Amino acid sequence: MTYISQYQYYENGGNVPEDANWGSYQWVSLADIVTNFMLMYAGNHSLVNNVERYKVLFHAKRAVQELNYDAFKEIKVLELNVCDNLRFVLPSDYVNWIRVSLLKDGVLRPLTENIQINSATAYLQDNNCRILFDAQGYALEPQYSDIDLDRLTGKTKSIYLNSGSPYNGFYGWNIDGAWYFDFQIGARYGLNTETANFNPTFRIDSKKGVINFSSGMAGEMCILEYVSDGMENGDDSAVHVNKLFEEYVYAYIQYMLVESAIGVQEYIVNRTRKRKAALLRNAKIRISNIHPGRLLMNLRGQAKWIK
Amino acid sequence: MIDSVRKTVLAILNKNNYGYISPADFNLYAKQAQLDIFEDYFYDYNNQVNKENLRQSGTGYADIKKQLEEVIDSFSVESVLTQVTPTTNQYSLPADYYLVNKLYYYSVLLASGTVTLLSAPQLIDGAANFTETIRPGDIVVNLVTNAEAYVLSVDSPTTLTLSANIFLVLGEGYSIYSNTALREVERVHQNRIFYLTSSLLTAPTTTFPAYVLSGNTITVYPSSINGVTDIKAQYIRYPLDPKWTYFPIGLADSEPIFNVNAADYQDFELPDADEPNLIIKILQYAGVSIRELEVYGVAQKEEEEQNIQEQ
């Protein structure tokens, strides 16, 4: 990123989009990282010599990916409406989820992950439970498995939580927003805390790339907070790193190249490894923004009476 | 320098009546000698780099590497490459290249068109609007001759003043590229390009392009890089063949007289400091030619001593 005038920064030099350069000074681009590394850390008198640029690029991107997974605080958020199929297709740059919420009546309700299976692939079977195959030898599959069908039609039981209701804690069926219950027979023992939530539950099917919801989510607005790998859908010119992590990325590239090179003394490999780890620690502390003002705000709550 | 070298060579050969070499033979030996020494520069350079890494070289006047770099850099040429076939990603390297050092990709095309009026050193295109997009320092390339120049000033929406007069014929096409968006194209070995293009993380992009070399042709990746003058090379060329030229000889047995003004005259391109080396090399070839082992032996011994001294 070159230094730009205030006019370029605030109004993109009169071009569209106006906000193209807002906040740009906090980033260092992937192209700059590779260029700087080749210039300052690779060469005749450096630890790294005769290295192809694509190797530097590879390790630079890996560093950016690793940072995106746990060090950066860059959370992507996607809002989509969940239709009757109770499915939310994962975003194209999805790597892992942070929180799934239901947006209802202007309130964001964090949803609970249901660790029990709520979706399955099924094969068609005959009366003798033998699997049916097509002409190519592949097993025939129905559109929905029974467990999927139950979930989609609201036949799957879930717990009803409403302290003001006599049915509080009962298992029932949520069909189109209305609850139906069995007649109570015998005693009830405890609560399944995994699913004890008033809100719909979800389960992520990573293989199929979807989030499957329980039936209460039909027609509702879902907000997914997730992390990506920072690769910006393959657009190298858009990949960037916060400047607080710049030195770490150089150290990471250097370590990876030295570590995989033949004939490099182990003490040098160790030196680069320690430097990399130390820089990552420093950068994480810096980006966590721990400063007196923030601590003060938290400490002010210490004398609060909890009623 | 070439006349001085020839005179010295002949003087050494004639001293003991070893024989005589004709101007044509001398030119052949001179070419070989120059190529030999030219190649040695690269090995010497590498030796000096290794010495630096071992902390065995000095700075200032003792900086031998710097001297070698200066000589090698005197053969450095920059040239926009010619496209093999229109709209393909293949380009031809110049015939005189010895070593391709860098390839550049002009990644941002600002404007293109044809010259509608000739005025040196300007680019005038009546259909253009340069004021909006072109800035001083941007690069202008003639699409016919591949000659390039820099924009010195934007005089009007249709006129640019250039650093060189690169348009000599009306109707020649031009492209103008941003001078801030040059990308280095990395050389990749043939056996790596498949893996490179198959990998999500390393696949060549317009930000990080790559090329493979086969014969005198380079193939640039990604294939979207296919503009006529998109690729520029910085390379080390071969030295020009030296030629000792002379006036037409009147008598059959008379000595040819050096003619420095002949059209095909070409001096050595190596620095003057290489004169002793050139003489030694040419003497070696001459010694082999006239079957005088003594001449060859003396020249070789001299060269070995010089090599030891330089190390």
XYZ file of C-alpha atoms in Angstrom:
618
model
C 0.000 0.000 0.000
C 1.565 3.244 -1.080
C 1.212 6.417 0.901
C -1.796 8.326 -0.356
C -3.141 11.832 0.003
C -6.007 12.666 2.335
C -8.224 13.197 -0.699
C -7.333 9.736 -2.000
C -7.994 8.284 1.428
C -11.321 9.872 2.217
C -12.866 10.097 -1.237
C -10.810 7.669 -3.311
C -9.697 10.576 -5.479
C -13.256 11.176 -6.564
C -13.638 7.641 -7.875
C -16.130 4.937 -7.025
C -16.318 3.338 -4.503
C -15.683 6.218 -2.181
C -14.758 3.965 0.752
C -12.064 1.979 -1.095
C -9.217 3.318 1.054
C -10.894 3.701 4.408
C -8.851 2.028 7.098
C -6.308 0.864 4.544
C -3.320 2.120 6.516
C -3.663 -0.644 9.094
C -2.970 -3.306 6.480
C 0.062 -4.531 4.644
C -0.744 -6.329 1.414
C 0.388 -9.804 0.450
C 2.280 -8.356 -2.525
C 4.159 -6.017 -0.186
C 4.986 -8.853 2.187
C 6.450 -10.993 -0.580
C 8.335 -8.054 -2.079
C 9.733 -6.963 1.270
C 10.758 -10.483 2.164
C 12.548 -11.018 -1.132
C 14.269 -7.685 -0.672
C 15.247 -7.833 2.996
C 15.397 -11.462 4.037
C 16.493 -13.310 0.905
C 19.711 -12.869 -1.001
C 23.410 -13.524 -1.157
C 24.175 -12.597 2.430
C 20.999 -13.794 4.100
C 19.889 -16.967 5.829
C 17.542 -17.534 2.940
C 19.121 -17.591 -0.488
C 18.218 -18.863 -3.928
C 14.606 -19.309 -2.956
C 11.851 -19.204 -5.524
C 9.243 -16.517 -5.026
C 6.411 -19.031 -5.169
C 7.777 -20.663 -2.013
C 7.795 -17.332 -0.232
C 4.281 -16.706 -1.508
C 3.110 -20.099 -0.303
C 4.447 -19.614 3.216
C 3.170 -16.039 3.331
C -0.317 -17.262 2.502
C -0.055 -20.058 5.029
C 0.910 -17.520 7.666
C -2.090 -15.379 6.749
C -4.348 -18.436 6.963
C -3.006 -19.454 10.365
C -3.437 -15.925 11.676
C -6.991 -15.827 10.403
C -7.840 -19.026 12.242
C -6.967 -17.851 15.712
C -4.999 -14.647 16.058
C -6.980 -12.105 14.091
C -10.200 -10.806 15.454
C -11.725 -10.672 12.036
C -15.120 -12.284 12.142
C -17.218 -12.454 9.037
C -20.963 -12.265 9.398
C -23.570 -13.500 6.932
C -27.329 -13.058 7.270
C -29.618 -15.370 5.296
C -33.251 -16.368 5.520
C -33.864 -20.034 6.347
C -36.594 -21.489 4.171
C -38.802 -24.528 4.654
C -35.898 -26.851 3.894
C -34.388 -25.693 7.229
C -31.001 -25.405 5.560
C -28.391 -22.671 5.550
C -25.689 -23.164 2.939
C -22.274 -22.312 4.359
C -20.575 -19.250 2.825
C -18.062 -19.820 0.032
C -15.134 -18.732 2.231
C -16.302 -20.563 5.367
C -13.676 -22.362 7.426
C -15.219 -22.599 10.888
C -18.176 -21.174 12.755
C -18.174 -18.977 15.810
C -21.843 -18.391 16.537
C -25.181 -19.041 14.888
C -27.983 -16.730 15.892
C -31.641 -16.224 15.201
C -32.683 -12.668 14.488
C -36.239 -12.276 15.696
C -38.202 -9.242 16.834
C -35.024 -7.157 16.623
C -33.249 -9.405 19.118
C -30.283 -11.593 18.345
C -30.756 -15.002 19.966
C -27.663 -17.217 19.999
C -28.612 -20.754 19.037
C -27.411 -23.933 20.639
C -25.660 -26.597 18.632
C -27.425 -29.897 18.785
C -24.785 -32.571 19.033
C -27.322 -35.252 18.262
C -27.710 -36.291 14.671
C -30.518 -34.458 12.905
C -29.800 -35.359 9.296
C -28.767 -38.489 7.440
C -28.343 -40.001 3.989
C -30.744 -42.851 3.303
C -30.783 -45.734 0.772
C -33.949 -47.199 -0.626
C -34.599 -50.763 0.550
C -37.026 -53.489 -0.391
C -39.264 -55.477 1.939
C -36.344 -57.667 2.919
C -34.222 -54.643 3.762
C -32.026 -55.196 0.731
C -30.573 -51.995 -0.715
C -31.815 -51.046 -4.176
C -29.309 -50.074 -6.859
C -29.483 -48.265 -10.174
C -28.068 -49.582 -13.481
C -24.620 -48.175 -12.669
C -24.488 -49.975 -9.352
C -25.088 -46.942 -7.156
C -27.519 -47.217 -4.253
C -30.812 -45.437 -4.815
C -31.464 -42.570 -2.443
C -34.784 -40.949 -1.475
C -35.056 -37.175 -1.554
C -35.100 -37.074 2.233
C -34.204 -39.599 4.886
C -36.830 -40.272 7.553
C -34.902 -38.296 10.135
C -34.702 -35.357 7.728
C -38.372 -35.680 6.904
C -39.316 -35.707 10.567
C -37.243 -32.609 11.158
C -38.641 -30.808 8.115
C -42.226 -31.623 8.986
C -41.776 -30.870 12.674
C -42.180 -34.465 13.777
C -38.966 -34.468 15.737
C -39.579 -33.940 19.413
C -37.848 -31.091 21.161
C -38.110 -29.604 24.585
C -40.511 -26.781 25.331
C -39.245 -24.157 27.709
C -41.641 -21.610 29.081
C -41.669 -21.103 32.828
C -45.120 -19.536 32.696
C -46.640 -22.598 31.085
C -47.700 -25.874 32.684
C -45.903 -27.594 29.784
C -42.548 -26.078 30.728
C -39.813 -28.688 30.158
C -42.100 -31.073 28.270
C -41.006 -32.758 25.062
C -43.258 -31.862 22.189
C -43.547 -31.011 18.544
C -43.149 -27.536 17.144
C -45.217 -27.334 13.975
C -45.492 -23.987 12.261
C -44.791 -22.227 15.565
C -47.468 -24.110 17.521
C -46.510 -26.696 20.155
C -48.116 -30.111 20.534
C -47.517 -32.483 23.438
C -48.153 -36.108 24.328
C -50.352 -36.902 27.273
C -48.149 -37.087 30.327
C -47.740 -40.664 31.452
C -45.537 -41.562 34.378
C -42.750 -39.438 35.844
C -40.262 -37.194 34.117
C -36.652 -37.480 35.056
C -34.404 -34.465 34.616
C -33.774 -32.394 31.618
C -31.678 -33.006 28.549
C -29.525 -29.934 28.899
C -28.042 -30.332 25.437
C -31.310 -29.433 23.833
C -32.919 -27.541 26.710
C -33.303 -24.274 24.883
C -36.350 -22.349 23.880
C -34.773 -21.441 20.541
C -34.352 -23.774 17.590
C -31.178 -25.845 17.506
C -28.793 -26.532 14.665
C -26.186 -28.958 13.554
C -23.454 -28.264 10.980
C -23.012 -30.855 8.271
C -19.506 -29.969 7.115
C -19.385 -32.612 4.382
C -22.517 -31.320 2.742
C -21.633 -27.721 3.482
C -24.901 -26.834 5.204
C -26.315 -26.015 8.602
C -29.423 -28.077 9.378
C -31.873 -26.468 11.764
C -34.691 -27.833 13.844
C -38.200 -27.115 12.604
C -38.687 -23.883 14.566
C -36.261 -22.110 12.273
C -38.407 -22.248 9.136
C -38.906 -18.804 7.692
C -36.610 -17.191 10.242
C -33.584 -14.997 9.733
C -30.269 -16.629 10.601
C -27.017 -14.814 11.270
C -23.832 -16.802 10.968
C -20.596 -15.517 12.456
C -17.638 -17.416 11.059
C -13.940 -17.296 10.340
C -12.383 -17.518 6.915
C -8.764 -18.067 5.889
C -8.200 -14.563 4.535
C -7.503 -15.729 0.997
C -10.206 -13.452 -0.408
C -11.504 -15.988 -2.865
C -8.166 -16.267 -4.663
C -7.736 -12.563 -5.306
C -4.112 -12.097 -4.260
C -4.343 -8.349 -4.590
C -7.002 -8.259 -1.854
C -5.128 -10.409 0.691
C -3.655 -8.395 3.534
C -2.445 -8.617 7.113
C -2.675 -6.207 9.997
C 0.633 -4.361 10.384
C 0.939 -5.632 13.945
C 1.556 -9.079 12.427
C 3.883 -7.995 9.634
C 7.143 -8.932 11.329
C 5.660 -12.234 12.442
C 4.797 -13.124 8.853
C 8.402 -12.472 7.787
C 9.634 -14.584 10.689
C 7.200 -17.360 9.812
C 8.337 -17.434 6.167
C 11.979 -17.399 7.204
C 11.478 -20.209 9.681
C 9.558 -22.389 7.241
C 12.203 -21.931 4.539
C 15.137 -22.511 6.870
C 13.466 -25.462 8.515
C 12.837 -27.217 5.222
C 16.277 -26.469 3.766
C 19.006 -29.052 3.758
C 22.240 -28.506 5.673
C 21.057 -25.681 7.907
C 22.448 -25.981 11.422
C 19.859 -26.860 14.026
C 20.720 -23.837 16.169
C 19.799 -21.563 13.286
C 16.510 -23.387 12.808
C 15.848 -23.008 16.531
C 16.725 -19.342 16.449
C 14.222 -18.671 13.701
C 11.587 -20.793 15.441
C 11.949 -18.877 18.696
C 11.835 -15.558 16.879
C 8.652 -16.588 15.108
C 6.983 -17.717 18.336
C 8.032 -14.588 20.229
C 6.750 -12.291 17.505
C 3.423 -14.097 17.412
C 3.042 -13.668 21.166
C 3.870 -9.991 20.929
C 1.454 -9.443 18.071
C -1.354 -11.266 19.867
C -0.835 -9.130 22.961
C -0.805 -5.993 20.870
C -3.945 -6.817 18.960
C -5.808 -7.833 22.105
C -5.827 -4.126 23.017
C -5.248 -4.646 26.704
C -4.753 -1.141 27.978
C -5.471 0.657 31.264
C -8.581 2.416 30.011
C -10.251 -0.831 29.133
C -9.225 -2.551 32.363
C -10.524 0.417 34.295
C -13.951 0.050 32.735
C -14.050 -3.611 33.754
C -12.783 -2.935 37.266
C -15.435 -0.304 37.821
C -17.941 -3.131 37.898
C -16.234 -4.890 40.842
C -18.250 -3.071 43.529
C -21.562 -3.592 41.816
C -24.239 -5.241 43.922
C -25.622 -8.306 42.273
C -29.260 -8.632 43.233
C 41.501 -1.507 -27.560
C 41.272 -4.063 -30.342
C 44.152 -2.573 -32.321
C 46.347 -2.470 -29.265
C 45.513 -6.109 -28.502
C 46.290 -7.171 -32.071
C 49.591 -5.325 -32.114
C 50.657 -6.923 -28.838
C 49.636 -10.376 -30.002
C 51.537 -9.963 -33.250
C 54.531 -8.528 -31.440
C 54.734 -11.564 -29.156
C 54.272 -13.990 -32.008
C 56.796 -12.216 -34.256
C 59.395 -11.885 -31.545
C 60.629 -15.421 -32.036
C 59.285 -15.815 -35.548
C 56.518 -18.084 -34.346
C 54.278 -17.057 -37.216
C 51.589 -14.656 -38.270
C 47.829 -14.593 -37.880
C 45.639 -12.949 -40.491
C 42.998 -10.314 -39.578
C 40.238 -12.855 -40.235
C 41.858 -15.394 -37.882
C 42.495 -12.707 -35.303
C 38.812 -11.718 -35.359
C 37.792 -15.328 -34.790
C 40.201 -15.748 -31.860
C 39.200 -12.361 -30.488
C 35.542 -13.402 -30.441
C 36.339 -16.645 -28.639
C 38.607 -14.912 -26.153
C 36.022 -12.273 -25.368
C 33.297 -14.892 -24.831
C 35.608 -16.883 -22.563
C 36.379 -13.902 -20.379
C 32.746 -12.748 -20.449
C 31.606 -16.089 -19.056
C 34.334 -16.066 -16.442
C 32.844 -12.882 -15.028
C 29.812 -14.800 -13.783
C 31.924 -17.475 -12.096
C 34.161 -14.811 -10.583
C 31.104 -12.987 -9.348
C 29.830 -16.117 -7.640
C 33.239 -16.694 -6.041
C 33.232 -13.176 -4.700
C 29.731 -13.610 -3.259
C 30.885 -16.760 -1.490
C 33.899 -14.898 -0.178
C 31.676 -12.163 1.156
C 29.565 -14.726 2.941
C 32.735 -16.071 4.528
C 33.704 -12.521 5.500
C 36.820 -12.707 3.302
C 36.313 -9.606 1.222
C 36.597 -5.935 1.872
C 34.732 -2.754 1.105
C 35.617 0.359 -0.875
C 38.511 -0.311 -3.283
C 38.650 -3.905 -2.061
C 35.073 -4.502 -3.138
C 35.790 -6.794 -6.073
C 32.172 -7.841 -6.378
C 31.177 -4.292 -7.116
C 33.676 -4.097 -9.969
C 32.414 -7.346 -11.431
C 28.816 -6.163 -11.133
C 29.660 -3.013 -13.032
C 31.109 -4.986 -15.929
C 28.167 -7.403 -16.044
C 25.689 -4.536 -15.778
C 27.277 -2.905 -18.821
C 25.740 -5.771 -20.814
C 22.320 -5.322 -19.238
C 19.486 -4.528 -21.643
C 15.796 -3.851 -21.125
C 13.436 -4.706 -23.919
C 9.715 -5.221 -24.453
C 9.253 -8.762 -25.738
C 7.585 -9.645 -29.016
C 4.432 -11.719 -28.836
C 4.676 -14.993 -30.767
C 1.034 -15.029 -31.878
C -1.541 -12.308 -31.177
C -3.596 -12.782 -27.988
C -1.530 -15.716 -26.768
C 0.583 -15.833 -23.639
C 3.801 -16.667 -25.493
C 6.615 -14.215 -26.121
C 9.983 -14.443 -27.884
C 13.201 -13.650 -26.121
C 15.732 -11.481 -27.968
C 18.271 -13.378 -30.083
C 21.253 -11.857 -28.248
C 20.235 -12.792 -24.700
C 22.748 -14.663 -22.571
C 20.870 -14.643 -19.284
C 17.369 -13.434 -18.478
C 17.611 -11.646 -15.163
C 14.064 -10.354 -14.713
C 10.783 -10.356 -16.561
C 8.224 -7.678 -15.827
C 4.532 -7.591 -16.463
C 2.880 -4.269 -17.067
C -0.264 -5.073 -15.135
C -2.312 -1.890 -15.556
C -3.088 -0.739 -19.075
C -4.156 2.881 -18.892
C -4.813 3.693 -22.535
C -4.180 2.481 -26.060
C -4.768 3.793 -29.556
C -2.948 4.997 -32.644
C -0.848 8.023 -33.423
C -2.777 10.546 -35.517
C -0.114 13.239 -35.865
C 3.677 13.108 -35.755
C 5.581 15.593 -33.628
C 8.821 14.650 -31.882
C 9.023 13.729 -29.025
C 5.291 13.653 -28.550
C 2.426 11.239 -28.726
C -0.615 12.785 -30.367
C -3.855 10.876 -30.626
C -6.874 12.919 -31.634
C -9.262 10.322 -30.218
C -7.656 10.083 -26.786
C -8.416 11.684 -23.451
C -5.112 11.547 -21.609
C -5.921 14.111 -18.942
C -8.089 11.753 -16.907
C -5.886 8.706 -16.748
C -2.274 9.462 -17.652
C 0.318 10.824 -15.232
C 3.968 11.827 -15.774
C 6.139 8.742 -15.401
C 3.706 6.340 -17.042
C 5.171 4.079 -19.699
C 4.365 4.384 -23.404
C 5.132 1.497 -25.749
C 5.109 1.567 -29.547
C 3.168 -1.533 -30.588
C 5.037 -1.816 -33.917
C 8.654 -1.343 -32.845
C 8.267 -2.225 -29.134
C 10.241 0.929 -28.333
C 9.267 2.549 -25.058
C 9.455 5.933 -23.406
C 8.169 7.691 -20.313
C 5.532 10.372 -20.163
C 7.189 13.660 -19.229
C 4.054 15.775 -19.256
C 0.390 15.632 -20.170
C 0.073 18.639 -22.436
C -3.573 18.294 -23.417
C -6.262 15.599 -23.605
C -4.732 14.419 -26.891
C -1.022 15.180 -26.488
C 1.745 13.761 -24.319
C 5.391 14.755 -24.253
C 7.629 11.708 -24.048
C 11.175 11.080 -22.875
C 12.141 9.767 -26.322
C 10.874 10.041 -29.859
C 9.499 6.536 -30.363
C 6.871 7.268 -33.011
C 8.286 7.799 -36.493
C 5.413 6.559 -38.646
C 1.848 7.836 -38.672
C -0.771 5.316 -37.572
C 1.489 3.297 -35.291
C -0.323 1.782 -32.322
C 0.602 2.499 -28.728
C -0.165 1.287 -25.220
C 0.289 3.287 -22.042
C 0.905 1.427 -18.778
C 0.987 2.554 -15.183
C 4.531 2.830 -13.874
C 3.466 1.852 -10.379
C 2.012 -1.538 -11.161
C 4.933 -3.503 -12.578
C 4.900 -7.139 -11.514
C 7.896 -9.410 -11.636
C 7.248 -12.584 -13.609
C 9.007 -15.453 -11.922
C 10.791 -18.161 -13.846
C 9.549 -21.630 -12.987
C 11.066 -24.854 -14.175
C 9.056 -26.952 -16.605
C 8.697 -29.774 -14.103
C 7.194 -27.407 -11.527
C 4.674 -25.459 -13.542
C 2.049 -28.197 -13.415
C 2.160 -28.338 -9.627
C 2.222 -24.581 -9.432
C -0.849 -24.067 -11.593
C -2.677 -26.882 -9.782
C -2.165 -25.403 -6.331
C -4.698 -23.020 -4.878
C -2.103 -21.138 -2.907
C 0.609 -20.826 -5.531
C -1.274 -20.740 -8.838
C 0.147 -17.820 -10.849
C -2.015 -14.716 -10.776
C -1.675 -11.293 -12.329
C -0.209 -10.191 -8.986
C 2.306 -13.048 -8.921
C 2.760 -14.225 -12.526
C 5.172 -16.945 -13.637
C 6.760 -18.161 -16.870
C 8.436 -21.206 -18.277
C 11.142 -21.100 -20.900
C 11.439 -23.468 -23.824
C 13.858 -22.672 -26.617
C 13.712 -18.974 -27.173
C 10.049 -18.715 -26.224
C 8.540 -18.000 -22.855
C 5.028 -18.967 -21.830
C 3.518 -16.670 -19.237
C 0.967 -17.748 -16.626
C -1.857 -16.952 -16.053
C -2.822 -17.040 -19.704
C -4.852 -13.856 -19.259
C -1.529 -12.056 -19.644
C -1.601 -11.875 -23.411
C -1.271 -8.227 -24.399
C 1.024 -7.336 -27.304
C 3.490 -5.435 -25.137
C 2.628 -6.732 -21.678
C 6.000 -8.317 -20.964
C 9.350 -6.639 -20.641
C 12.691 -8.350 -20.046
C 15.844 -7.204 -18.334
C 18.582 -9.477 -19.581
C 22.311 -9.774 -20.030
C 23.203 -9.845 -23.706
C 26.164 -11.466 -25.359
C 29.006 -9.076 -26.154
C 29.119 -8.026 -29.799
C 31.640 -9.879 -31.938
C 34.853 -7.850 -32.057
C 36.106 -6.980 -35.511
C 39.512 -5.531 -36.357
C 38.881 -3.687 -39.636
C 41.459 -2.447 -42.091
C 41.885 -0.429 -45.259
C 41.932 -2.368 -48.541
C 45.379 -3.790 -49.065
C 47.274 -2.460 -52.117
C 50.092 -4.971 -52.364
C 49.700 -8.656 -51.674
C 52.457 -8.871 -49.044
C 51.887 -5.527 -47.379
C 50.684 -5.219 -43.783
C 46.942 -4.264 -43.442
C 46.404 -0.885 -41.821
C 43.810 -0.517 -39.051
C 40.642 1.366 -40.046
C 38.695 2.504 -37.033
C 36.029 4.171 -39.189
C 34.910 1.089 -41.118
C 31.167 0.475 -40.907
C 31.612 -3.016 -39.480
C 34.307 -2.054 -36.973
C 33.644 -3.362 -33.500
C 35.926 -2.979 -30.528
C 36.022 -5.337 -27.561
C 33.225 -4.591 -25.122
C 35.143 -5.708 -22.062
C 36.876 -3.107 -19.884
C 40.465 -2.043 -20.622
C 41.619 -3.963 -17.571
C 40.883 -7.138 -19.497
C 43.406 -6.378 -22.221
C 46.107 -8.663 -20.762
C 43.540 -11.459 -20.445
C 42.421 -10.997 -24.034
C 46.026 -11.098 -25.263
C 46.716 -14.262 -23.287
C 43.578 -15.953 -24.552
C 44.212 -14.987 -28.167
C 47.801 -16.184 -27.864
C 46.518 -19.527 -26.640
C 44.291 -19.902 -29.675
C 47.050 -18.659 -31.932
C 49.539 -21.071 -30.346
C 47.236 -23.979 -31.066
C 46.641 -22.661 -34.570
C 50.272 -22.319 -35.564
C 51.189 -25.491 -33.665
C 53.553 -23.694 -31.335
C 53.154 -25.450 -28.021
C 55.557 -23.044 -26.412
C 53.274 -20.097 -27.151
C 50.270 -21.982 -25.864
C 52.178 -23.074 -22.744
C 53.417 -19.610 -21.884
C 49.947 -18.117 -22.341
C 48.337 -20.787 -20.226
C 50.896 -20.368 -17.451
C 50.329 -16.635 -17.498
C 46.574 -17.169 -17.199
C 46.945 -19.563 -14.283
C 49.138 -17.089 -12.429
C 46.587 -14.387 -13.012
C 43.777 -16.582 -11.724
C 45.685 -17.335 -8.537
C 46.361 -13.647 -8.055
C 42.714 -12.755 -8.476
C 41.487 -15.285 -5.953
